mmCIF file of N, CA and C in Angstrom:
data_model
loop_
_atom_site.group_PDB
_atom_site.id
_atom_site.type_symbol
_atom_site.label_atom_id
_atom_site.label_comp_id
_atom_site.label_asym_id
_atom_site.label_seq_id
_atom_site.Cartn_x
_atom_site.Cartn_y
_atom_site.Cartn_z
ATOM 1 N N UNK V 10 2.229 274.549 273.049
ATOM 2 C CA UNK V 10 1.588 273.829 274.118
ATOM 3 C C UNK V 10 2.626 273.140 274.998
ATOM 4 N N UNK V 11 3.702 272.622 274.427
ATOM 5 C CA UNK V 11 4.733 272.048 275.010
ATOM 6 C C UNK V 11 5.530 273.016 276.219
ATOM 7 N N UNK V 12 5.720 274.350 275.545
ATOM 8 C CA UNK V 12 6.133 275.512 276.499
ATOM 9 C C UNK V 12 4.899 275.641 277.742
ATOM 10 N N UNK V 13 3.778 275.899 277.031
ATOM 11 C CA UNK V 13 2.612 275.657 278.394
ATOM 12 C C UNK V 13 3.166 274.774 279.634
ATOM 13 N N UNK V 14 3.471 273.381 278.924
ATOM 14 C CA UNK V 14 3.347 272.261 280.007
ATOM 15 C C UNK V 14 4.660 272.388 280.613
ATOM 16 N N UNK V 15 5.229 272.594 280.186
ATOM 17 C CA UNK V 15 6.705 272.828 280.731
ATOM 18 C C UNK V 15 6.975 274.667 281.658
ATOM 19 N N UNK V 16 5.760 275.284 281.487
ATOM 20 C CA UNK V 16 5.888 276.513 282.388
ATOM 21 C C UNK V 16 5.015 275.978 284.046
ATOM 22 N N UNK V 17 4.575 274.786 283.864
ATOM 23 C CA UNK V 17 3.869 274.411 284.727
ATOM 24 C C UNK V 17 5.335 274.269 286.054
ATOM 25 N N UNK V 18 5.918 273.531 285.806
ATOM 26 C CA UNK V 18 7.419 273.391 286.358
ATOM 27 C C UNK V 18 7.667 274.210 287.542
ATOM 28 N N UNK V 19 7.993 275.343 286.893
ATOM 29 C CA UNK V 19 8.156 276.519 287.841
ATOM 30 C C UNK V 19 7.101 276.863 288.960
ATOM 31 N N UNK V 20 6.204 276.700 288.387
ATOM 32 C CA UNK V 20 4.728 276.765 289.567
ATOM 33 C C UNK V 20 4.557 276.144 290.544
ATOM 34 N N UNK V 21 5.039 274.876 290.294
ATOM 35 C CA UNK V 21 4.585 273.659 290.817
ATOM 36 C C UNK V 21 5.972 273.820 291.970
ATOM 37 N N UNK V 22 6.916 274.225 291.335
ATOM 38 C CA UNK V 22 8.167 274.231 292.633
ATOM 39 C C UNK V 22 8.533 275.479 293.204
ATOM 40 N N UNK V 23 7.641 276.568 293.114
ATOM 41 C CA UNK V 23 7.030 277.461 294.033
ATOM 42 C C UNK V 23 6.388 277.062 294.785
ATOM 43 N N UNK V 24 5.317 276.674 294.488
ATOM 44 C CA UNK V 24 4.619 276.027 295.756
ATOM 45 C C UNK V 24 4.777 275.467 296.680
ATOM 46 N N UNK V 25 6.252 274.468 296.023
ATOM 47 C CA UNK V 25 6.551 273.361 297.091
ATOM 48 C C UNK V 25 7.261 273.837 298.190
ATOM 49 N N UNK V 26 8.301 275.086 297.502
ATOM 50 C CA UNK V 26 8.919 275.934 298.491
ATOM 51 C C UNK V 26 7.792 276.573 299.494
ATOM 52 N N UNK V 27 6.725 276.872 298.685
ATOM 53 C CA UNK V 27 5.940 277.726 299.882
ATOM 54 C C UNK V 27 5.499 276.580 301.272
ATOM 55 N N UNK V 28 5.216 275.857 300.884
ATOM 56 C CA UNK V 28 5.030 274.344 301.567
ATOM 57 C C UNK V 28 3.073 274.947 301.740
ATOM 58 N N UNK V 29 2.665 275.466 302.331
ATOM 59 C CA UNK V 29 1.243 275.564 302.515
ATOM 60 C C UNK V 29 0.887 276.665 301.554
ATOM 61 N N UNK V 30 -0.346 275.940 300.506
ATOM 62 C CA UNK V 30 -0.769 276.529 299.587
ATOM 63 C C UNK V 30 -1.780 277.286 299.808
ATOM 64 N N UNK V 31 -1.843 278.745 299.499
ATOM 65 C CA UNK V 31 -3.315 279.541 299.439
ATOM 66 C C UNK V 31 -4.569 278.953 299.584
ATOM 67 N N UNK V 32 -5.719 278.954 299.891
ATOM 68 C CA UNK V 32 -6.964 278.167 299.258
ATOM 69 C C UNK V 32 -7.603 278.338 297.681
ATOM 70 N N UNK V 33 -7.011 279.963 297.524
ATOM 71 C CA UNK V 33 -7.380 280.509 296.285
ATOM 72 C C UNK V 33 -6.555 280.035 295.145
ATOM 73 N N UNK V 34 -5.288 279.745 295.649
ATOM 74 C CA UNK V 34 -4.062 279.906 294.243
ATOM 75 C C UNK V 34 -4.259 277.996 294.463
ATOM 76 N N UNK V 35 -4.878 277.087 295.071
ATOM 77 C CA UNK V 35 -4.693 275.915 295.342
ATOM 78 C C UNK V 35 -5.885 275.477 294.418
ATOM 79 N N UNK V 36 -7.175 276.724 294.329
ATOM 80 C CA UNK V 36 -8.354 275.982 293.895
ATOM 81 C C UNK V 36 -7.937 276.359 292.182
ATOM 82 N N UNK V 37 -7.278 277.245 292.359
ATOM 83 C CA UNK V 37 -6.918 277.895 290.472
ATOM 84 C C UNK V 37 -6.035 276.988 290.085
ATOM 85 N N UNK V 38 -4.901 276.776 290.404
ATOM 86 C CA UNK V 38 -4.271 275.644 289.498
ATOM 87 C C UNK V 38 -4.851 274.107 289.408
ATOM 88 N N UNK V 39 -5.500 273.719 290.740
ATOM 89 C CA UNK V 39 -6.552 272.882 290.515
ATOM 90 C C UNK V 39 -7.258 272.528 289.420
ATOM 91 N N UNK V 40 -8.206 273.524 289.121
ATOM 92 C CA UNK V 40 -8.687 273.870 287.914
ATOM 93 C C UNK V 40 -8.542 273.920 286.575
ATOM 94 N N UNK V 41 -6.908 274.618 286.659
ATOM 95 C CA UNK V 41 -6.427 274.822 285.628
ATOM 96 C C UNK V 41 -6.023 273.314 284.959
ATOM 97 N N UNK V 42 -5.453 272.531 285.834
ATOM 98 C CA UNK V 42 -5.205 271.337 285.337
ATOM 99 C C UNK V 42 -6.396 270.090 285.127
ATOM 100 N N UNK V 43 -7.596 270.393 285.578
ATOM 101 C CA UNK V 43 -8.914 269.616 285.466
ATOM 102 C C UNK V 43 -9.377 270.037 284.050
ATOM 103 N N UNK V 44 -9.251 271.313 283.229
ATOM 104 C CA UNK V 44 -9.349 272.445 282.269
ATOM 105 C C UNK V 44 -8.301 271.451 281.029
ATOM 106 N N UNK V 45 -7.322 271.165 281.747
ATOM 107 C CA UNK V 45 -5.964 270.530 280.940
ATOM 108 C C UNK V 45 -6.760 269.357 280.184
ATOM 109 N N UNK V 46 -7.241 268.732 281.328
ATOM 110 C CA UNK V 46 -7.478 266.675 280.992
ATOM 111 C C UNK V 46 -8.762 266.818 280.611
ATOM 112 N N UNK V 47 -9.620 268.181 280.666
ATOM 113 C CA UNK V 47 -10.971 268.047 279.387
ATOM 114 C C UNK V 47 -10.327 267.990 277.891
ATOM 115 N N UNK V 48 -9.789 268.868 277.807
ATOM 116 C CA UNK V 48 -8.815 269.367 276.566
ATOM 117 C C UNK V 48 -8.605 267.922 275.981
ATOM 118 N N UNK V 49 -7.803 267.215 276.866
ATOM 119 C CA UNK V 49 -7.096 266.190 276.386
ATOM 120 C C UNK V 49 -8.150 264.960 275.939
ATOM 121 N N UNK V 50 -9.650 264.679 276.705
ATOM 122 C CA UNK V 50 -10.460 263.995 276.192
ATOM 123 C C UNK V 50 -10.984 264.525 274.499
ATOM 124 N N UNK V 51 -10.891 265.911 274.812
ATOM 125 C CA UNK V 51 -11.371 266.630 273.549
ATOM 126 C C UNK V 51 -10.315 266.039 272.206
ATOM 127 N N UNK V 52 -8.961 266.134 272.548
ATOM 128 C CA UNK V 52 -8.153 265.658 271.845
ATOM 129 C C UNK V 52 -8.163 264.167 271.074
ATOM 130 N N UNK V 53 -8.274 263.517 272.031
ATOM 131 C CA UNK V 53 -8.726 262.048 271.981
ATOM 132 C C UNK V 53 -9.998 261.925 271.355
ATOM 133 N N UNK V 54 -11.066 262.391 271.222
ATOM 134 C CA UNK V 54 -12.493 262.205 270.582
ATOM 135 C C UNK V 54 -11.858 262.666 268.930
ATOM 136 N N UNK V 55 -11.314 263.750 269.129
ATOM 137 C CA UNK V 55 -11.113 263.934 267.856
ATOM 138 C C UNK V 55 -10.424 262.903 266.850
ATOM 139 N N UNK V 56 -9.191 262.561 267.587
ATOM 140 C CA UNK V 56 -8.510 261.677 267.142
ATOM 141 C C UNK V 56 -9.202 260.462 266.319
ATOM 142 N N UNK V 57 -10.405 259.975 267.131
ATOM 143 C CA UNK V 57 -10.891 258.712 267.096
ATOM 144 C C UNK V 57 -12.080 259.317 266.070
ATOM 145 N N UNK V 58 -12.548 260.650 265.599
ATOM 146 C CA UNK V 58 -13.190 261.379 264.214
ATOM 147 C C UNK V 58 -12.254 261.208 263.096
ATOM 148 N N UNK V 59 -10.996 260.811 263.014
ATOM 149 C CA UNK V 59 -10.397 260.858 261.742
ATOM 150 C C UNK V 59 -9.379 262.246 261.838
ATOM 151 N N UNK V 60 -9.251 262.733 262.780
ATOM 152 C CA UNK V 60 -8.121 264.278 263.116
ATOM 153 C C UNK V 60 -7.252 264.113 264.156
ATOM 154 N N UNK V 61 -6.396 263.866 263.295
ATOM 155 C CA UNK V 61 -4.751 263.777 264.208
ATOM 156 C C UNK V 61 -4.071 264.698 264.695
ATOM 157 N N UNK V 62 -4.014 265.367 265.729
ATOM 158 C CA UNK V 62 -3.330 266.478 266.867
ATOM 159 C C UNK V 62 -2.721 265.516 267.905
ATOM 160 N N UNK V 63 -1.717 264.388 267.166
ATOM 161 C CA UNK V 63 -1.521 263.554 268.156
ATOM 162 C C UNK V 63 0.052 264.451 269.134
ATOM 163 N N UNK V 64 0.381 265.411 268.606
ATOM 164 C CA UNK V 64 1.364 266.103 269.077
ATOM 165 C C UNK V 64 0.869 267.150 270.124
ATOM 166 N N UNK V 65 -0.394 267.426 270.157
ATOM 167 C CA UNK V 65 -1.268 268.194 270.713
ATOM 168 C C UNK V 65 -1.776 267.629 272.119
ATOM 169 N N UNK V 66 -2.009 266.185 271.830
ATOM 170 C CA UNK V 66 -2.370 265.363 272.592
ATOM 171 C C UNK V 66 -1.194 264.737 273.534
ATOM 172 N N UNK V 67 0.006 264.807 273.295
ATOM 173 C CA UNK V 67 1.375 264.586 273.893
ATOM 174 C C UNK V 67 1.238 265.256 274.487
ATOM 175 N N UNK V 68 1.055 266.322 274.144
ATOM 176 C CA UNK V 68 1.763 267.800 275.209
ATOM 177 C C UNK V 68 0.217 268.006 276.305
ATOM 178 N N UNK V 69 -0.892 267.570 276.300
ATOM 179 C CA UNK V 69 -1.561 267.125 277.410
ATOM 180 C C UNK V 69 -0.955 265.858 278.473
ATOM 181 N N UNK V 70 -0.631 265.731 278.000
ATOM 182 C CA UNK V 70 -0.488 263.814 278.706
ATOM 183 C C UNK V 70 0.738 264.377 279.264
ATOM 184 N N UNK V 71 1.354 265.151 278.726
ATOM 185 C CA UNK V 71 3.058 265.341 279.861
ATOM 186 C C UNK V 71 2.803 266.436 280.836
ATOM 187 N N UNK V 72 1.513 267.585 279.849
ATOM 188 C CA UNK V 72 1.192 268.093 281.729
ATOM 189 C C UNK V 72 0.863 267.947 282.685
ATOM 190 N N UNK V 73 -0.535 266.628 282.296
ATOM 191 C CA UNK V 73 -1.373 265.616 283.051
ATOM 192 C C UNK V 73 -0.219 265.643 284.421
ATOM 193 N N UNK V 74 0.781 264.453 283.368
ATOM 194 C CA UNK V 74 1.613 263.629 284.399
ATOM 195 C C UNK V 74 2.634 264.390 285.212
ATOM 196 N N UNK V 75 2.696 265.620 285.011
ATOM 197 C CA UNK V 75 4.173 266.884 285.579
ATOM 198 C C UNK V 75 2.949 267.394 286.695
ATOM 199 N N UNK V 76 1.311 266.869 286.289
ATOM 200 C CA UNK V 76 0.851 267.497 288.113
ATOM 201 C C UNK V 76 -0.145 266.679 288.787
ATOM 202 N N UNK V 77 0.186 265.839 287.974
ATOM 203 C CA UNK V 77 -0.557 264.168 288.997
ATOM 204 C C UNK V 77 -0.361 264.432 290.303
ATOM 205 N N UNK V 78 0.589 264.620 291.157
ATOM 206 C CA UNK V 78 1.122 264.920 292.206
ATOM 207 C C UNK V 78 0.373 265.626 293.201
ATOM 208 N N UNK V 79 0.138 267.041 292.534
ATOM 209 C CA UNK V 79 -0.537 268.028 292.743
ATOM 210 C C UNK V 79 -1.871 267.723 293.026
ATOM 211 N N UNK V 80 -2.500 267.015 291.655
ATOM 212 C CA UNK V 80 -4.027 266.956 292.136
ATOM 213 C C UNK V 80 -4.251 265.931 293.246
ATOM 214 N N UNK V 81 -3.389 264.851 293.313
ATOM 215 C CA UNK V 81 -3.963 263.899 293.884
ATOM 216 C C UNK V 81 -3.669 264.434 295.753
ATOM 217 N N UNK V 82 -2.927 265.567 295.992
ATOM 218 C CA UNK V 82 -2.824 266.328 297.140
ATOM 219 C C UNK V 82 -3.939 267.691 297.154
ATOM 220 N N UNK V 83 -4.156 267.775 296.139
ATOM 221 C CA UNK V 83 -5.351 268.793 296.126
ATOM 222 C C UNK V 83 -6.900 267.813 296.506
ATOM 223 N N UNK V 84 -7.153 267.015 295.842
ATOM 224 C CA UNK V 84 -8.292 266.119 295.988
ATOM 225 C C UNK V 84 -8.195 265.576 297.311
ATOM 226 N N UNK V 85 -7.049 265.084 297.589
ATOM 227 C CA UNK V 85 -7.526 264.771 299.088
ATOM 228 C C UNK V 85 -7.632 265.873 300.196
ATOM 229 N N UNK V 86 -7.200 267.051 299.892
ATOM 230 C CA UNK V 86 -7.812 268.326 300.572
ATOM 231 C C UNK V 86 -8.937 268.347 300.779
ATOM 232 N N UNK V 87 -9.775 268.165 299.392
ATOM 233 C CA UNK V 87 -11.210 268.457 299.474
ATOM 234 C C UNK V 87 -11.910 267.533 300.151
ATOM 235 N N UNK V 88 -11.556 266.332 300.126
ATOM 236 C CA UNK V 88 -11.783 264.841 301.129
ATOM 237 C C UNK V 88 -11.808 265.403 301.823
ATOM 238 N N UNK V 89 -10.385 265.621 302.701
ATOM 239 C CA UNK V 89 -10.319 265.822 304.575
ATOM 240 C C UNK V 89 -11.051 266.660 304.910
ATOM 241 N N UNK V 90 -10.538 268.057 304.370
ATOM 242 C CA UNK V 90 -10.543 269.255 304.428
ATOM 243 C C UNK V 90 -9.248 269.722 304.795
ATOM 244 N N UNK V 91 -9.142 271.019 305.337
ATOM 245 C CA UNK V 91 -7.844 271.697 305.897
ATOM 246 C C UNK V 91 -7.315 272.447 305.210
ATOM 247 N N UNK V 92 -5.792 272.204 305.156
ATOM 248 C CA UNK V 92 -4.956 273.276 304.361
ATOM 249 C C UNK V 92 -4.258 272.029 303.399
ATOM 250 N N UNK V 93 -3.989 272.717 302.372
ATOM 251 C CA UNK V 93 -2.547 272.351 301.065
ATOM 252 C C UNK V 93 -1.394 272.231 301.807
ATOM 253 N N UNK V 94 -0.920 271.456 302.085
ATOM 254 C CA UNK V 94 0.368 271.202 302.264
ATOM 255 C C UNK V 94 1.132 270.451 301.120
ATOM 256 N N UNK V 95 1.762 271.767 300.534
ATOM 257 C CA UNK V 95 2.808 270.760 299.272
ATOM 258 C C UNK V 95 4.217 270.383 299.327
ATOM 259 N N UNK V 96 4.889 269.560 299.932
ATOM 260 C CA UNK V 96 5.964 269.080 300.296
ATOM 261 C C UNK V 96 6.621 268.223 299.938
ATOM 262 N N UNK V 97 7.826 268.054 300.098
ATOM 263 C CA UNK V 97 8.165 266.313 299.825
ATOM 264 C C UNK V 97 7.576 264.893 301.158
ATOM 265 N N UNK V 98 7.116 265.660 302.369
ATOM 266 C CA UNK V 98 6.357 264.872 303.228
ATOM 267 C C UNK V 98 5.254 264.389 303.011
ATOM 268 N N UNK V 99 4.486 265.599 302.090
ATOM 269 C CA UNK V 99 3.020 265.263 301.710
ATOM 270 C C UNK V 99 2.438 265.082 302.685
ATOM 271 N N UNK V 100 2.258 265.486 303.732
ATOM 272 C CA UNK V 100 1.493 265.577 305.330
ATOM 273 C C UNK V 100 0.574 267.090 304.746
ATOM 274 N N UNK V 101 -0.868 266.253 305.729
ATOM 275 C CA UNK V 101 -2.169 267.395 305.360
ATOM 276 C C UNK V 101 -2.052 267.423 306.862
#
């Protein structure tokens, strides 16, 4: 899972090079990382049942935070509207 979160990396700085993101490849990793932080509640419920995957639960929380970035430029897409712009400007 750790390799998971850490293949995120590469994705994430493709994109940035691309600077304007697909609508399609913008709504899939979107996803993919909304997919991530169910997981990670799932993780956490368990935890609090008496089942420790607290290493399981790390390796959510560091992908979370490797695309905080991301969503919070994806979500305000869906706010404005428009295009993905992924940059170090962060201009929509």
């Amino acid at each position: 899972m750790y390799q998971e979160a850490m293949g995120l990396l590469p994705q994430l700085w493709l994109m940035r090079k691309m600077h304007e993101v697909e609508p399609l490849t913008s709504h899939y990793v979107a996803l993919l990382i909304v997919a991530r932080f169910i997981r990670m509640v799932f993780w956490g419920k368990m935890y609090f049942l008496g089942e420790h995957f607290l290493q399981l639960f790390l390796a959510d929380i560091l992908h979370t935070l490797l695309s905080a970035d991301y969503m919070y430029l994806w979500c305000r897409k869906l706010r404005d509207g428009g295009r993905l712009i992924y940059s170090a400007g962060h201009s929509l």
